[in-house]
Amino acid sequence: MDQFARRRPAQGRLVSRSEALTQAVAERAVELVVSALDVNALLDDVDVNAVLDDVDVNAVLDRIDLNHLLEQVDLNAVIGRIDIDALAEQTDLGAIIARSSSGVASEALDAVRSHTVELDEFIARWVGRLRRRPYTGPPGPPGPPGGPRAMAAS
């Protein structure tokens, strides 16, 4: 039986015998051309930079699911490839240590000053008790020129 004797659908419609034959010949011709094509030689002639110039990178990135991509990355392997010694050489650790230690020293000095003021207040309260005088608190800073103290003196 002839394979083209009966009608067969082509893209969802019934076609005549000549159309079916034409379609079969076209499909076979495409198969022959593709099988004879040297893809490597064809790709050697492609200017990749020209192709990339025409690519809208933002449109490509919008289509990428970053969460799915990051799930595929082995972070331990990536971190294992980092040269810690070279990274440390590029970092000014001395300046970082000096800044952090000066910050710690400043905080320690502030704490010592605060405790010294508290100790001074404690001693002043006890001296007031021993002298049987009420402790009124530490003296305040002098007022501005022409303030209440200056008026009281005049």
PDB file of C-alpha atoms in Angstrom:
ATOM      1  CA  MET A   1       0.000   0.000   0.000  1.00  0.00           C
ATOM      2  CA  ASP A   2       1.259   3.421  -0.892  1.00  0.00           C
ATOM      3  CA  GLN A   3       2.035   5.491   2.216  1.00  0.00           C
ATOM      4  CA  PHE A   4       0.561   8.584   0.594  1.00  0.00           C
ATOM      5  CA  ALA A   5      -2.607   6.844  -0.709  1.00  0.00           C
ATOM      6  CA  ARG A   6      -4.823   7.983   2.098  1.00  0.00           C
ATOM      7  CA  ARG A   7      -5.170  11.488   3.371  1.00  0.00           C
ATOM      8  CA  ARG A   8      -3.361  12.405   6.548  1.00  0.00           C
ATOM      9  CA  PRO A   9      -3.540  15.483   8.724  1.00  0.00           C
ATOM     10  CA  ALA A  10      -0.899  18.206   8.411  1.00  0.00           C
ATOM     11  CA  GLN A  11      -1.054  20.774  11.162  1.00  0.00           C
ATOM     12  CA  GLY A  12      -4.524  19.654  12.172  1.00  0.00           C
ATOM     13  CA  ARG A  13      -6.168  19.609   8.700  1.00  0.00           C
ATOM     14  CA  LEU A  14      -6.731  16.967   6.048  1.00  0.00           C
ATOM     15  CA  VAL A  15      -4.488  17.366   3.010  1.00  0.00           C
ATOM     16  CA  SER A  16      -4.364  15.932  -0.458  1.00  0.00           C
ATOM     17  CA  ARG A  17      -1.933  13.260  -1.573  1.00  0.00           C
ATOM     18  CA  SER A  18       0.335  15.789  -3.342  1.00  0.00           C
ATOM     19  CA  GLU A  19       0.510  18.007  -0.254  1.00  0.00           C
ATOM     20  CA  ALA A  20       1.385  15.014   1.925  1.00  0.00           C
ATOM     21  CA  LEU A  21       4.089  13.992  -0.549  1.00  0.00           C
ATOM     22  CA  THR A  22       5.482  17.546  -0.614  1.00  0.00           C
ATOM     23  CA  GLN A  23       5.540  17.640   3.187  1.00  0.00           C
ATOM     24  CA  ALA A  24       7.351  14.285   3.408  1.00  0.00           C
ATOM     25  CA  VAL A  25       9.944  15.424   0.835  1.00  0.00           C
ATOM     26  CA  ALA A  26      10.510  18.706   2.708  1.00  0.00           C
ATOM     27  CA  GLU A  27      10.965  16.884   6.028  1.00  0.00           C
ATOM     28  CA  ARG A  28      13.458  14.469   4.481  1.00  0.00           C
ATOM     29  CA  ALA A  29      15.365  17.335   2.814  1.00  0.00           C
ATOM     30  CA  VAL A  30      15.653  19.138   6.151  1.00  0.00           C
ATOM     31  CA  GLU A  31      16.916  15.935   7.815  1.00  0.00           C
ATOM     32  CA  LEU A  32      19.582  15.525   5.110  1.00  0.00           C
ATOM     33  CA  VAL A  33      20.733  19.139   5.351  1.00  0.00           C
ATOM     34  CA  VAL A  34      20.936  19.056   9.149  1.00  0.00           C
ATOM     35  CA  SER A  35      22.840  15.757   9.160  1.00  0.00           C
ATOM     36  CA  ALA A  36      25.322  17.094   6.583  1.00  0.00           C
ATOM     37  CA  LEU A  37      25.818  20.398   8.432  1.00  0.00           C
ATOM     38  CA  ASP A  38      29.132  20.826  10.267  1.00  0.00           C
ATOM     39  CA  VAL A  39      27.974  22.740  13.353  1.00  0.00           C
ATOM     40  CA  ASN A  40      31.535  23.385  14.597  1.00  0.00           C
ATOM     41  CA  ALA A  41      32.535  25.004  11.310  1.00  0.00           C
ATOM     42  CA  LEU A  42      29.373  27.082  11.384  1.00  0.00           C
ATOM     43  CA  LEU A  43      30.057  28.251  14.957  1.00  0.00           C
ATOM     44  CA  ASP A  44      33.646  29.161  14.031  1.00  0.00           C
ATOM     45  CA  ASP A  45      32.210  31.765  11.643  1.00  0.00           C
ATOM     46  CA  VAL A  46      29.925  33.315  14.292  1.00  0.00           C
ATOM     47  CA  ASP A  47      31.098  36.601  15.828  1.00  0.00           C
ATOM     48  CA  VAL A  48      30.093  36.004  19.448  1.00  0.00           C
ATOM     49  CA  ASN A  49      30.762  39.633  20.445  1.00  0.00           C
ATOM     50  CA  ALA A  50      28.346  40.858  17.780  1.00  0.00           C
ATOM     51  CA  VAL A  51      25.723  38.403  19.018  1.00  0.00           C
ATOM     52  CA  LEU A  52      26.235  39.506  22.635  1.00  0.00           C
ATOM     53  CA  ASP A  53      25.927  43.165  21.620  1.00  0.00           C
ATOM     54  CA  ASP A  54      22.396  42.407  20.425  1.00  0.00           C
ATOM     55  CA  VAL A  55      21.413  40.557  23.630  1.00  0.00           C
ATOM     56  CA  ASP A  56      19.341  42.455  26.202  1.00  0.00           C
ATOM     57  CA  VAL A  57      21.100  41.236  29.359  1.00  0.00           C
ATOM     58  CA  ASN A  58      18.432  42.694  31.655  1.00  0.00           C
ATOM     59  CA  ALA A  59      15.723  40.722  29.847  1.00  0.00           C
ATOM     60  CA  VAL A  60      17.796  37.546  30.251  1.00  0.00           C
ATOM     61  CA  LEU A  61      18.376  38.227  33.956  1.00  0.00           C
ATOM     62  CA  ASP A  62      14.653  38.858  34.489  1.00  0.00           C
ATOM     63  CA  ARG A  63      13.975  35.311  33.279  1.00  0.00           C
ATOM     64  CA  ILE A  64      16.455  33.697  35.701  1.00  0.00           C
ATOM     65  CA  ASP A  65      15.166  32.252  38.980  1.00  0.00           C
ATOM     66  CA  LEU A  66      18.011  33.263  41.316  1.00  0.00           C
ATOM     67  CA  ASN A  67      16.731  31.165  44.213  1.00  0.00           C
ATOM     68  CA  HIS A  68      16.804  28.031  42.070  1.00  0.00           C
ATOM     69  CA  LEU A  69      20.231  28.960  40.739  1.00  0.00           C
ATOM     70  CA  LEU A  70      21.665  29.546  44.222  1.00  0.00           C
ATOM     71  CA  GLU A  71      20.303  26.205  45.407  1.00  0.00           C
ATOM     72  CA  GLN A  72      22.576  24.569  42.821  1.00  0.00           C
ATOM     73  CA  VAL A  73      25.731  26.363  44.073  1.00  0.00           C
ATOM     74  CA  ASP A  74      28.027  24.488  46.467  1.00  0.00           C
ATOM     75  CA  LEU A  75      29.060  27.338  48.774  1.00  0.00           C
ATOM     76  CA  ASN A  76      31.632  25.176  50.563  1.00  0.00           C
ATOM     77  CA  ALA A  77      33.457  24.667  47.260  1.00  0.00           C
ATOM     78  CA  VAL A  78      33.287  28.399  46.506  1.00  0.00           C
ATOM     79  CA  ILE A  79      34.606  29.348  49.945  1.00  0.00           C
ATOM     80  CA  GLY A  80      37.312  26.688  49.631  1.00  0.00           C
ATOM     81  CA  ARG A  81      38.630  28.466  46.536  1.00  0.00           C
ATOM     82  CA  ILE A  82      39.131  31.787  48.384  1.00  0.00           C
ATOM     83  CA  ASP A  83      42.776  32.589  49.074  1.00  0.00           C
ATOM     84  CA  ILE A  84      42.567  33.853  52.656  1.00  0.00           C
ATOM     85  CA  ASP A  85      46.247  34.835  52.732  1.00  0.00           C
ATOM     86  CA  ALA A  86      45.897  37.071  49.661  1.00  0.00           C
ATOM     87  CA  LEU A  87      42.735  38.574  51.123  1.00  0.00           C
ATOM     88  CA  ALA A  88      44.500  39.308  54.411  1.00  0.00           C
ATOM     89  CA  GLU A  89      47.399  40.957  52.531  1.00  0.00           C
ATOM     90  CA  GLN A  90      44.971  43.336  50.820  1.00  0.00           C
ATOM     91  CA  THR A  91      43.318  44.245  54.112  1.00  0.00           C
ATOM     92  CA  ASP A  92      44.896  46.861  56.372  1.00  0.00           C
ATOM     93  CA  LEU A  93      44.439  44.830  59.550  1.00  0.00           C
ATOM     94  CA  GLY A  94      46.656  47.184  61.554  1.00  0.00           C
ATOM     95  CA  ALA A  95      44.296  50.109  61.012  1.00  0.00           C
ATOM     96  CA  ILE A  96      41.261  47.958  61.782  1.00  0.00           C
ATOM     97  CA  ILE A  97      42.832  46.669  65.000  1.00  0.00           C
ATOM     98  CA  ALA A  98      43.924  50.189  65.995  1.00  0.00           C
ATOM     99  CA  ARG A  99      40.408  51.576  65.430  1.00  0.00           C
ATOM    100  CA  SER A 100      38.724  48.734  67.288  1.00  0.00           C
ATOM    101  CA  SER A 101      41.217  48.798  70.171  1.00  0.00           C
ATOM    102  CA  SER A 102      40.966  52.589  70.469  1.00  0.00           C
ATOM    103  CA  GLY A 103      37.193  52.207  70.619  1.00  0.00           C
ATOM    104  CA  VAL A 104      37.520  49.575  73.336  1.00  0.00           C
ATOM    105  CA  ALA A 105      40.024  51.740  75.226  1.00  0.00           C
ATOM    106  CA  SER A 106      37.695  54.738  74.956  1.00  0.00           C
ATOM    107  CA  GLU A 107      34.783  52.708  76.304  1.00  0.00           C
ATOM    108  CA  ALA A 108      36.946  51.365  79.131  1.00  0.00           C
ATOM    109  CA  LEU A 109      38.082  54.903  80.010  1.00  0.00           C
ATOM    110  CA  ASP A 110      34.465  56.102  80.024  1.00  0.00           C
ATOM    111  CA  ALA A 111      33.536  53.218  82.337  1.00  0.00           C
ATOM    112  CA  VAL A 112      36.428  54.040  84.700  1.00  0.00           C
ATOM    113  CA  ARG A 113      35.410  57.729  84.753  1.00  0.00           C
ATOM    114  CA  SER A 114      31.800  56.805  85.458  1.00  0.00           C
ATOM    115  CA  HIS A 115      32.817  54.512  88.329  1.00  0.00           C
ATOM    116  CA  THR A 116      35.153  57.207  89.674  1.00  0.00           C
ATOM    117  CA  VAL A 117      32.281  59.713  89.760  1.00  0.00           C
ATOM    118  CA  GLU A 118      30.070  57.138  91.499  1.00  0.00           C
ATOM    119  CA  LEU A 119      32.844  56.437  94.047  1.00  0.00           C
ATOM    120  CA  ASP A 120      33.315  60.172  94.625  1.00  0.00           C
ATOM    121  CA  GLU A 121      29.570  60.579  95.251  1.00  0.00           C
ATOM    122  CA  PHE A 122      29.606  57.593  97.631  1.00  0.00           C
ATOM    123  CA  ILE A 123      32.506  59.085  99.615  1.00  0.00           C
ATOM    124  CA  ALA A 124      30.843  62.527  99.662  1.00  0.00           C
ATOM    125  CA  ARG A 125      27.609  61.022 101.066  1.00  0.00           C
ATOM    126  CA  TRP A 126      29.545  59.201 103.838  1.00  0.00           C
ATOM    127  CA  VAL A 127      31.540  62.319 104.704  1.00  0.00           C
ATOM    128  CA  GLY A 128      28.245  64.214 104.918  1.00  0.00           C
ATOM    129  CA  ARG A 129      26.882  61.592 107.319  1.00  0.00           C
ATOM    130  CA  LEU A 130      30.040  61.701 109.444  1.00  0.00           C
ATOM    131  CA  ARG A 131      29.853  65.509 109.633  1.00  0.00           C
ATOM    132  CA  ARG A 132      26.104  65.244 110.250  1.00  0.00           C
ATOM    133  CA  ARG A 133      25.288  67.498 107.360  1.00  0.00           C
ATOM    134  CA  PRO A 134      22.818  66.660 104.613  1.00  0.00           C
ATOM    135  CA  TYR A 135      24.372  65.837 101.278  1.00  0.00           C
ATOM    136  CA  THR A 136      22.895  68.079  98.574  1.00  0.00           C
ATOM    137  CA  GLY A 137      24.542  66.432  95.623  1.00  0.00           C
ATOM    138  CA  PRO A 138      27.484  67.380  93.494  1.00  0.00           C
ATOM    139  CA  PRO A 139      28.000  71.027  92.720  1.00  0.00           C
ATOM    140  CA  GLY A 140      26.699  71.976  89.301  1.00  0.00           C
ATOM    141  CA  PRO A 141      28.707  73.603  86.582  1.00  0.00           C
ATOM    142  CA  PRO A 142      29.063  77.356  86.829  1.00  0.00           C
ATOM    143  CA  GLY A 143      26.230  79.242  85.213  1.00  0.00           C
ATOM    144  CA  PRO A 144      26.577  81.386  82.108  1.00  0.00           C
ATOM    145  CA  PRO A 145      27.785  84.989  82.492  1.00  0.00           C
ATOM    146  CA  GLY A 146      24.905  87.100  83.749  1.00  0.00           C
ATOM    147  CA  GLY A 147      23.111  84.002  85.059  1.00  0.00           C
ATOM    148  CA  PRO A 148      21.460  83.550  88.487  1.00  0.00           C
ATOM    149  CA  ARG A 149      24.796  83.426  90.365  1.00  0.00           C
ATOM    150  CA  ALA A 150      25.975  86.689  88.817  1.00  0.00           C
ATOM    151  CA  MET A 151      22.696  88.406  89.740  1.00  0.00           C
ATOM    152  CA  ALA A 152      22.877  87.175  93.324  1.00  0.00           C
ATOM    153  CA  ALA A 153      26.383  88.579  93.692  1.00  0.00           C
ATOM    154  CA  SER A 154      25.334  92.073  92.551  1.00  0.00           C
TER     155      SER A 154
END
